[in-house]
mmCIF file of C-alpha atoms and ligand atoms in Angstrom:
data_model
loop_
_atom_site.group_PDB
_atom_site.id
_atom_site.type_symbol
_atom_site.label_atom_id
_atom_site.label_comp_id
_atom_site.label_asym_id
_atom_site.label_seq_id
_atom_site.Cartn_x
_atom_site.Cartn_y
_atom_site.Cartn_z
ATOM 1 C CA UNK A 1257 19.134 -41.841 -65.352
ATOM 2 C CA UNK A 1258 19.882 -38.859 -63.092
ATOM 3 C CA UNK A 1259 22.850 -38.990 -60.756
ATOM 4 C CA UNK A 1260 22.013 -39.873 -57.139
ATOM 5 C CA UNK A 1261 23.788 -36.702 -56.031
ATOM 6 C CA UNK A 1262 24.893 -33.836 -58.210
ATOM 7 C CA UNK A 1263 26.637 -30.585 -57.310
ATOM 8 C CA UNK A 1264 26.997 -27.732 -59.778
ATOM 9 C CA UNK A 1265 29.397 -24.902 -59.030
ATOM 10 C CA UNK A 1266 28.737 -24.888 -55.276
ATOM 11 C CA UNK A 1267 30.491 -22.163 -53.286
ATOM 12 C CA UNK A 1268 30.394 -20.639 -49.805
ATOM 13 C CA UNK A 1269 32.516 -18.022 -48.095
ATOM 14 C CA UNK A 1270 32.925 -17.369 -44.363
ATOM 15 C CA UNK A 1271 34.291 -13.842 -43.955
ATOM 16 C CA UNK A 1272 37.678 -13.922 -45.651
ATOM 17 C CA UNK A 1273 37.715 -17.699 -46.162
ATOM 18 C CA UNK A 1274 36.413 -19.192 -49.411
ATOM 19 C CA UNK A 1275 35.634 -22.537 -47.743
ATOM 20 C CA UNK A 1276 34.045 -24.137 -50.843
ATOM 21 C CA UNK A 1277 34.971 -22.704 -54.216
ATOM 22 C CA UNK A 1278 33.014 -23.826 -57.285
ATOM 23 C CA UNK A 1279 32.641 -27.555 -56.575
ATOM 24 C CA UNK A 1280 30.931 -29.693 -59.221
ATOM 25 C CA UNK A 1281 30.570 -33.472 -59.401
ATOM 26 C CA UNK A 1282 27.970 -36.144 -60.054
ATOM 27 C CA UNK A 1283 27.734 -39.411 -58.128
ATOM 28 C CA UNK A 1284 25.865 -42.392 -59.566
ATOM 29 C CA UNK A 1285 23.402 -44.451 -57.549
ATOM 30 C CA UNK A 1286 25.219 -47.199 -55.614
ATOM 31 C CA UNK A 1287 28.669 -45.654 -55.875
ATOM 32 C CA UNK A 1288 31.059 -45.516 -52.916
ATOM 33 C CA UNK A 1289 32.920 -42.216 -52.827
ATOM 34 C CA UNK A 1290 35.547 -40.931 -50.428
ATOM 35 C CA UNK A 1291 35.616 -37.149 -50.021
ATOM 36 C CA UNK A 1292 39.108 -36.390 -48.767
ATOM 37 C CA UNK A 1293 41.550 -33.518 -48.410
ATOM 38 C CA UNK A 1294 43.868 -31.909 -45.866
ATOM 39 C CA UNK A 1295 42.575 -30.154 -42.743
ATOM 40 C CA UNK A 1296 40.504 -27.113 -43.608
ATOM 41 C CA UNK A 1297 39.987 -28.253 -47.236
ATOM 42 C CA UNK A 1298 36.222 -27.722 -47.009
ATOM 43 C CA UNK A 1299 34.981 -31.313 -46.620
ATOM 44 C CA UNK A 1300 32.700 -30.809 -43.626
ATOM 45 C CA UNK A 1301 31.383 -27.547 -45.053
ATOM 46 C CA UNK A 1302 30.513 -29.326 -48.296
ATOM 47 C CA UNK A 1303 28.767 -32.153 -46.424
ATOM 48 C CA UNK A 1304 26.749 -29.520 -44.513
ATOM 49 C CA UNK A 1305 25.752 -27.867 -47.795
ATOM 50 C CA UNK A 1306 24.663 -31.239 -49.241
ATOM 51 C CA UNK A 1307 22.662 -31.942 -46.068
ATOM 52 C CA UNK A 1308 21.008 -28.502 -46.089
ATOM 53 C CA UNK A 1309 22.614 -27.417 -42.807
ATOM 54 C CA UNK A 1310 24.367 -24.575 -44.682
ATOM 55 C CA UNK A 1311 23.052 -22.638 -47.697
ATOM 56 C CA UNK A 1312 25.659 -22.098 -50.432
ATOM 57 C CA UNK A 1313 26.296 -18.574 -51.756
ATOM 58 C CA UNK A 1314 25.915 -20.008 -55.231
ATOM 59 C CA UNK A 1315 25.475 -23.334 -57.014
ATOM 60 C CA UNK A 1316 22.942 -26.151 -57.017
ATOM 61 C CA UNK A 1317 22.520 -29.442 -55.153
ATOM 62 C CA UNK A 1318 20.424 -32.167 -56.803
ATOM 63 C CA UNK A 1319 19.196 -35.466 -55.395
ATOM 64 C CA UNK A 1320 18.102 -37.931 -58.094
ATOM 65 C CA UNK A 1321 17.751 -35.001 -60.487
ATOM 66 C CA UNK A 1322 15.618 -32.887 -58.152
ATOM 67 C CA UNK A 1323 17.010 -29.485 -57.246
ATOM 68 C CA UNK A 1324 17.001 -29.455 -53.420
ATOM 69 C CA UNK A 1325 19.150 -26.343 -52.963
ATOM 70 C CA UNK A 1326 16.303 -24.478 -51.298
ATOM 71 C CA UNK A 1327 15.093 -27.477 -49.238
ATOM 72 C CA UNK A 1328 15.568 -27.722 -45.485
ATOM 73 C CA UNK A 1329 17.352 -30.775 -44.093
ATOM 74 C CA UNK A 1330 14.137 -32.632 -43.182
ATOM 75 C CA UNK A 1331 12.818 -32.260 -46.747
ATOM 76 C CA UNK A 1332 16.094 -33.647 -48.106
ATOM 77 C CA UNK A 1333 15.834 -36.591 -45.718
ATOM 78 C CA UNK A 1334 12.369 -37.287 -47.115
ATOM 79 C CA UNK A 1335 13.995 -37.261 -50.576
ATOM 80 C CA UNK A 1336 16.317 -40.099 -49.513
ATOM 81 C CA UNK A 1337 19.304 -38.390 -47.893
ATOM 82 C CA UNK A 1338 20.793 -39.509 -44.578
ATOM 83 C CA UNK A 1339 23.670 -38.108 -42.569
ATOM 84 C CA UNK A 1340 25.862 -39.291 -39.719
ATOM 85 C CA UNK A 1341 27.823 -36.796 -37.692
ATOM 86 C CA UNK A 1342 31.509 -36.597 -36.953
ATOM 87 C CA UNK A 1343 30.619 -36.248 -33.269
ATOM 88 C CA UNK A 1344 28.070 -38.901 -32.371
ATOM 89 C CA UNK A 1345 24.834 -37.396 -31.143
ATOM 90 C CA UNK A 1346 22.355 -40.011 -30.035
ATOM 91 C CA UNK A 1347 19.663 -39.116 -27.502
ATOM 92 C CA UNK A 1348 21.730 -40.481 -24.661
ATOM 93 C CA UNK A 1349 18.967 -41.234 -22.132
ATOM 94 C CA UNK A 1350 16.774 -42.886 -24.748
ATOM 95 C CA UNK A 1351 17.264 -46.572 -25.451
ATOM 96 C CA UNK A 1352 19.293 -47.700 -28.443
ATOM 97 C CA UNK A 1353 16.101 -49.057 -30.026
ATOM 98 C CA UNK A 1354 14.143 -45.821 -29.568
ATOM 99 C CA UNK A 1355 16.984 -43.850 -31.134
ATOM 100 C CA UNK A 1356 16.535 -45.872 -34.308
ATOM 101 C CA UNK A 1357 12.720 -45.712 -34.189
ATOM 102 C CA UNK A 1358 13.026 -41.950 -33.898
ATOM 103 C CA UNK A 1359 15.372 -41.911 -36.891
ATOM 104 C CA UNK A 1360 12.770 -43.795 -38.932
ATOM 105 C CA UNK A 1361 10.148 -41.206 -37.960
ATOM 106 C CA UNK A 1362 12.105 -38.467 -39.726
ATOM 107 C CA UNK A 1363 11.436 -40.013 -43.103
ATOM 108 C CA UNK A 1364 7.690 -40.081 -42.624
ATOM 109 C CA UNK A 1365 6.924 -36.861 -40.847
ATOM 110 C CA UNK A 1366 8.423 -33.570 -39.803
ATOM 111 C CA UNK A 1367 7.454 -34.528 -36.260
ATOM 112 C CA UNK A 1368 9.454 -37.686 -35.473
ATOM 113 C CA UNK A 1369 8.390 -37.644 -31.807
ATOM 114 C CA UNK A 1370 4.798 -37.853 -32.996
ATOM 115 C CA UNK A 1371 5.781 -40.752 -35.231
ATOM 116 C CA UNK A 1372 7.017 -42.634 -32.169
ATOM 117 C CA UNK A 1373 3.483 -42.613 -30.781
ATOM 118 C CA UNK A 1374 1.840 -43.689 -34.021
ATOM 119 C CA UNK A 1375 -0.227 -46.844 -34.325
ATOM 120 C CA UNK A 1376 2.247 -48.733 -36.473
ATOM 121 C CA UNK A 1377 4.908 -48.405 -33.801
ATOM 122 C CA UNK A 1378 5.099 -52.214 -33.611
ATOM 123 C CA UNK A 1379 6.221 -52.321 -37.233
ATOM 124 C CA UNK A 1380 8.750 -49.536 -36.608
ATOM 125 C CA UNK A 1381 10.144 -51.387 -33.606
ATOM 126 C CA UNK A 1382 10.586 -54.586 -35.599
ATOM 127 C CA UNK A 1383 12.273 -52.686 -38.377
ATOM 128 C CA UNK A 1384 14.566 -50.841 -35.955
ATOM 129 C CA UNK A 1385 15.560 -54.132 -34.288
ATOM 130 C CA UNK A 1386 16.332 -55.573 -37.717
ATOM 131 C CA UNK A 1387 18.565 -52.593 -38.606
ATOM 132 C CA UNK A 1388 20.356 -52.867 -35.250
ATOM 133 C CA UNK A 1389 21.079 -56.532 -35.970
ATOM 134 C CA UNK A 1390 22.458 -55.556 -39.386
ATOM 135 C CA UNK A 1391 25.001 -53.194 -37.840
ATOM 136 C CA UNK A 1392 25.963 -55.722 -35.160
ATOM 137 C CA UNK A 1393 24.095 -54.137 -32.243
ATOM 138 C CA UNK A 1394 21.627 -56.936 -31.493
ATOM 139 C CA UNK A 1395 21.327 -57.329 -27.728
ATOM 140 C CA UNK A 1396 21.846 -53.625 -26.993
ATOM 141 C CA UNK A 1397 18.254 -52.557 -27.829
ATOM 142 C CA UNK A 1398 17.178 -51.688 -24.292
ATOM 143 C CA UNK A 1399 20.370 -50.045 -23.086
ATOM 144 C CA UNK A 1400 20.528 -46.264 -22.811
ATOM 145 C CA UNK A 1401 22.336 -45.058 -25.953
ATOM 146 C CA UNK A 1402 24.709 -43.006 -23.792
ATOM 147 C CA UNK A 1403 26.028 -46.151 -22.116
ATOM 148 C CA UNK A 1404 27.453 -47.636 -25.327
ATOM 149 C CA UNK A 1405 31.201 -47.562 -25.971
ATOM 150 C CA UNK A 1406 32.252 -45.246 -28.823
ATOM 151 C CA UNK A 1407 32.645 -48.037 -31.401
ATOM 152 C CA UNK A 1408 29.047 -49.168 -30.830
ATOM 153 C CA UNK A 1409 27.781 -45.593 -30.661
ATOM 154 C CA UNK A 1410 29.229 -44.916 -34.103
ATOM 155 C CA UNK A 1411 27.446 -48.000 -35.423
ATOM 156 C CA UNK A 1412 24.252 -46.689 -33.825
ATOM 157 C CA UNK A 1413 24.757 -43.504 -35.872
ATOM 158 C CA UNK A 1414 24.846 -45.647 -39.018
ATOM 159 C CA UNK A 1415 21.734 -47.528 -37.842
ATOM 160 C CA UNK A 1416 19.894 -44.226 -37.296
ATOM 161 C CA UNK A 1417 20.873 -43.115 -40.796
ATOM 162 C CA UNK A 1418 19.685 -46.428 -42.272
ATOM 163 C CA UNK A 1419 16.362 -46.062 -40.482
ATOM 164 C CA UNK A 1420 15.304 -43.334 -42.909
ATOM 165 C CA UNK A 1421 15.687 -45.857 -45.750
ATOM 166 C CA UNK A 1422 18.131 -43.615 -47.593
ATOM 167 C CA UNK A 1423 19.298 -43.632 -51.188
ATOM 168 C CA UNK A 1424 22.323 -41.509 -50.344
ATOM 169 C CA UNK A 1425 24.146 -41.675 -47.025
ATOM 170 C CA UNK A 1426 26.740 -39.090 -45.946
ATOM 171 C CA UNK A 1427 29.203 -40.361 -43.355
ATOM 172 C CA UNK A 1428 31.321 -37.719 -41.625
ATOM 173 C CA UNK A 1429 34.405 -39.383 -40.140
ATOM 174 C CA UNK A 1430 32.749 -42.673 -39.193
ATOM 175 C CA UNK A 1431 36.102 -44.148 -38.081
ATOM 176 C CA UNK A 1432 37.399 -41.220 -36.014
ATOM 177 C CA UNK A 1433 38.371 -42.217 -32.494
ATOM 178 C CA UNK A 1434 37.880 -45.943 -33.082
ATOM 179 C CA UNK A 1435 40.537 -48.522 -32.281
ATOM 180 C CA UNK A 1436 41.679 -50.929 -34.975
ATOM 181 C CA UNK A 1437 39.131 -53.660 -34.223
ATOM 182 C CA UNK A 1438 36.247 -51.177 -33.912
ATOM 183 C CA UNK A 1439 37.278 -49.470 -37.160
ATOM 184 C CA UNK A 1440 37.407 -52.820 -38.962
ATOM 185 C CA UNK A 1441 33.889 -53.633 -37.721
ATOM 186 C CA UNK A 1442 32.602 -50.213 -38.752
ATOM 187 C CA UNK A 1443 34.139 -50.594 -42.231
ATOM 188 C CA UNK A 1444 32.354 -53.946 -42.575
ATOM 189 C CA UNK A 1445 29.055 -52.261 -41.677
ATOM 190 C CA UNK A 1446 29.611 -49.477 -44.201
ATOM 191 C CA UNK A 1447 30.588 -51.928 -46.955
ATOM 192 C CA UNK A 1448 27.398 -53.857 -46.247
ATOM 193 C CA UNK A 1449 25.342 -50.656 -46.545
ATOM 194 C CA UNK A 1450 26.915 -49.906 -49.911
ATOM 195 C CA UNK A 1451 26.387 -53.530 -50.976
ATOM 196 C CA UNK A 1452 22.651 -52.878 -50.704
ATOM 197 C CA UNK A 1453 22.819 -50.305 -53.473
ATOM 198 C CA UNK A 1454 22.857 -47.248 -51.200
ATOM 199 C CA UNK A 1455 25.136 -44.464 -52.454
ATOM 200 C CA UNK A 1456 27.801 -43.762 -49.832
ATOM 201 C CA UNK A 1457 29.774 -40.528 -49.514
ATOM 202 C CA UNK A 1458 32.413 -40.778 -46.849
ATOM 203 C CA UNK A 1459 34.561 -38.047 -45.270
ATOM 204 C CA UNK A 1460 37.420 -39.755 -43.512
ATOM 205 C CA UNK A 1461 41.004 -39.029 -42.488
ATOM 206 C CA UNK A 1462 41.960 -42.700 -42.302
ATOM 207 C CA UNK A 1463 43.303 -42.810 -45.852
ATOM 208 C CA UNK A 1464 44.375 -46.419 -45.662
ATOM 209 C CA UNK A 1465 40.768 -47.513 -45.093
ATOM 210 C CA UNK A 1466 39.418 -44.984 -47.586
ATOM 211 C CA UNK A 1467 41.751 -46.307 -50.299
ATOM 212 C CA UNK A 1468 40.738 -49.863 -49.464
ATOM 213 C CA UNK A 1469 36.979 -49.443 -49.504
ATOM 214 C CA UNK A 1470 36.070 -46.533 -51.800
ATOM 215 C CA UNK A 1471 35.676 -46.922 -55.543
ATOM 216 C CA UNK A 1472 36.189 -43.259 -56.246
ATOM 217 C CA UNK A 1473 37.951 -40.431 -54.458
ATOM 218 C CA UNK A 1474 37.137 -36.766 -54.729
ATOM 219 C CA UNK A 1475 39.946 -34.635 -53.286
ATOM 220 C CA UNK A 1476 39.354 -31.117 -52.023
ATOM 221 C CA UNK A 1477 41.990 -28.526 -51.273
ATOM 222 C CA UNK A 1478 41.259 -24.888 -50.408
ATOM 223 C CA UNK A 1479 37.614 -25.500 -51.292
ATOM 224 C CA UNK A 1480 38.334 -26.763 -54.821
ATOM 225 C CA UNK A 1481 38.284 -30.248 -56.366
ATOM 226 C CA UNK A 1482 41.918 -31.100 -57.175
ATOM 227 C CA UNK A 1483 41.461 -34.821 -57.857
ATOM 228 C CA UNK A 1484 38.603 -37.103 -58.869
ATOM 229 C CA UNK A 1485 38.836 -40.715 -59.952
ATOM 230 C CA UNK A 1486 40.027 -44.189 -58.981
ATOM 231 C CA UNK A 1487 41.729 -44.142 -55.545
ATOM 232 C CA UNK A 1488 45.188 -45.371 -56.607
ATOM 233 C CA UNK A 1489 45.314 -43.083 -59.632
ATOM 234 C CA UNK A 1490 44.147 -40.061 -57.644
ATOM 235 C CA UNK A 1491 46.634 -40.628 -54.838
ATOM 236 C CA UNK A 1492 49.459 -41.079 -57.360
ATOM 237 C CA UNK A 1493 48.742 -37.611 -58.784
ATOM 238 C CA UNK A 1494 51.552 -35.201 -57.763
ATOM 239 C CA UNK A 1495 49.032 -32.348 -57.276
ATOM 240 C CA UNK A 1496 47.130 -34.426 -54.693
ATOM 241 C CA UNK A 1497 50.333 -35.628 -53.071
ATOM 242 C CA UNK A 1498 51.635 -32.062 -52.751
ATOM 243 C CA UNK A 1499 48.373 -30.872 -51.197
ATOM 244 C CA UNK A 1500 48.725 -33.461 -48.440
ATOM 245 C CA UNK A 1501 52.421 -32.954 -47.817
ATOM 246 C CA UNK A 1502 52.013 -29.174 -48.091
ATOM 247 C CA UNK A 1503 49.151 -29.362 -45.610
ATOM 248 C CA UNK A 1504 51.447 -31.083 -43.135
ATOM 249 C CA UNK A 1505 49.664 -34.384 -43.456
ATOM 250 C CA UNK A 1506 51.183 -37.422 -45.118
ATOM 251 C CA UNK A 1507 48.954 -40.100 -46.654
ATOM 252 C CA UNK A 1508 47.969 -42.797 -44.143
ATOM 253 C CA UNK A 1509 49.652 -41.002 -41.260
ATOM 254 C CA UNK A 1510 46.343 -40.466 -39.489
ATOM 255 C CA UNK A 1511 43.832 -42.947 -38.274
HETATM 256 N N1 ATP B 988 31.269 -21.503 -39.463
HETATM 257 C C1 ATP B 988 32.452 -21.110 -39.941
HETATM 258 N N2 ATP B 988 32.868 -19.830 -39.810
HETATM 259 C C2 ATP B 988 34.068 -19.428 -40.292
HETATM 260 N N3 ATP B 988 34.925 -20.227 -40.946
HETATM 261 C C3 ATP B 988 34.567 -21.516 -41.113
HETATM 262 C C4 ATP B 988 33.322 -22.025 -40.615
HETATM 263 N N4 ATP B 988 33.256 -23.347 -40.922
HETATM 264 C C5 ATP B 988 34.392 -23.646 -41.577
HETATM 265 N N5 ATP B 988 35.188 -22.552 -41.696
HETATM 266 C C6 ATP B 988 36.472 -22.488 -42.388
HETATM 267 O O1 ATP B 988 36.281 -23.018 -43.683
HETATM 268 C C7 ATP B 988 37.397 -23.820 -44.076
HETATM 269 C C8 ATP B 988 36.924 -25.237 -44.393
HETATM 270 O O2 ATP B 988 36.566 -25.879 -43.170
HETATM 271 P P1 ATP B 988 36.009 -27.361 -43.088
HETATM 272 O O3 ATP B 988 35.707 -27.651 -41.654
HETATM 273 O O4 ATP B 988 34.914 -27.545 -44.072
HETATM 274 O O5 ATP B 988 37.264 -28.206 -43.572
HETATM 275 P P2 ATP B 988 37.494 -29.772 -43.468
HETATM 276 O O6 ATP B 988 38.088 -30.174 -44.781
HETATM 277 O O7 ATP B 988 36.289 -30.462 -43.039
HETATM 278 O O8 ATP B 988 38.614 -29.818 -42.337
HETATM 279 P P3 ATP B 988 38.933 -30.960 -41.234
HETATM 280 O O9 ATP B 988 39.528 -32.095 -42.013
HETATM 281 O O10 ATP B 988 39.948 -30.286 -40.375
HETATM 282 O O11 ATP B 988 37.663 -31.315 -40.539
HETATM 283 C C9 ATP B 988 38.403 -23.729 -42.946
HETATM 284 O O12 ATP B 988 39.311 -22.695 -43.255
HETATM 285 C C10 ATP B 988 37.547 -23.354 -41.752
HETATM 286 O O13 ATP B 988 38.303 -22.643 -40.802
#
């Protein structure tokens, strides 16, 4: 069976900076992978390349064996990819429920606003309400998304990603800015998502949580993969340790 997500020799340069430098890996369906590395390692750039927001200078991106390197983001979403952003970006004046309904529309059509007006909107609404309950946001359906506290807004991001019925979900710093209780709740939500067989790729600075929940870590430094394997083994590797200490960041100092 093809890997859920496969990268072959992916690279991109911004001026003098080789942000991603020949990255290759394959992630199996249902795996739970933490993509980590010191500041500036290339994590966000790589996530953007996987999502089709940036085109690599070279290399290939495959989803379930299909080469999507030339696909726009919307076409990748229709192939089962979902993305949450580091900075939460709901439509703030729209209700929580409509934000999720709109997310679902992306999977079916390139015009999600049109999808909101479609005849099976009742079905979409029921489905969106169900997803909101799954991420612990039942009762918030009719509130404007912009009125939610950050912890709930980050769960809404996950709900919007789930609405496209993804096979692979990319989470960019889903715990950033959350207090301990909110982070714990968000981790529960993410673990539940992975428990449903969805492949999860997580970029996160909270190494303690990453080590606890991920089955595999891929470590980037200066755009290159410098570690790949079981979390404890990877973090025990002196090369990985040096990259963090050298980068001025000590394991589990952030969160
Ligand atoms: N649009 C851009 N133009 C120029 N340089 C960029 C651009 N985007 C990223 N870079 C550079 O590419 C490198 C990788 O950045 P990236 O944001 O991917 O790292 P990161 O691992 O996500 O870092 P952080 O943990 O701080 O978010 C950095 O040196 C960054 O300054």
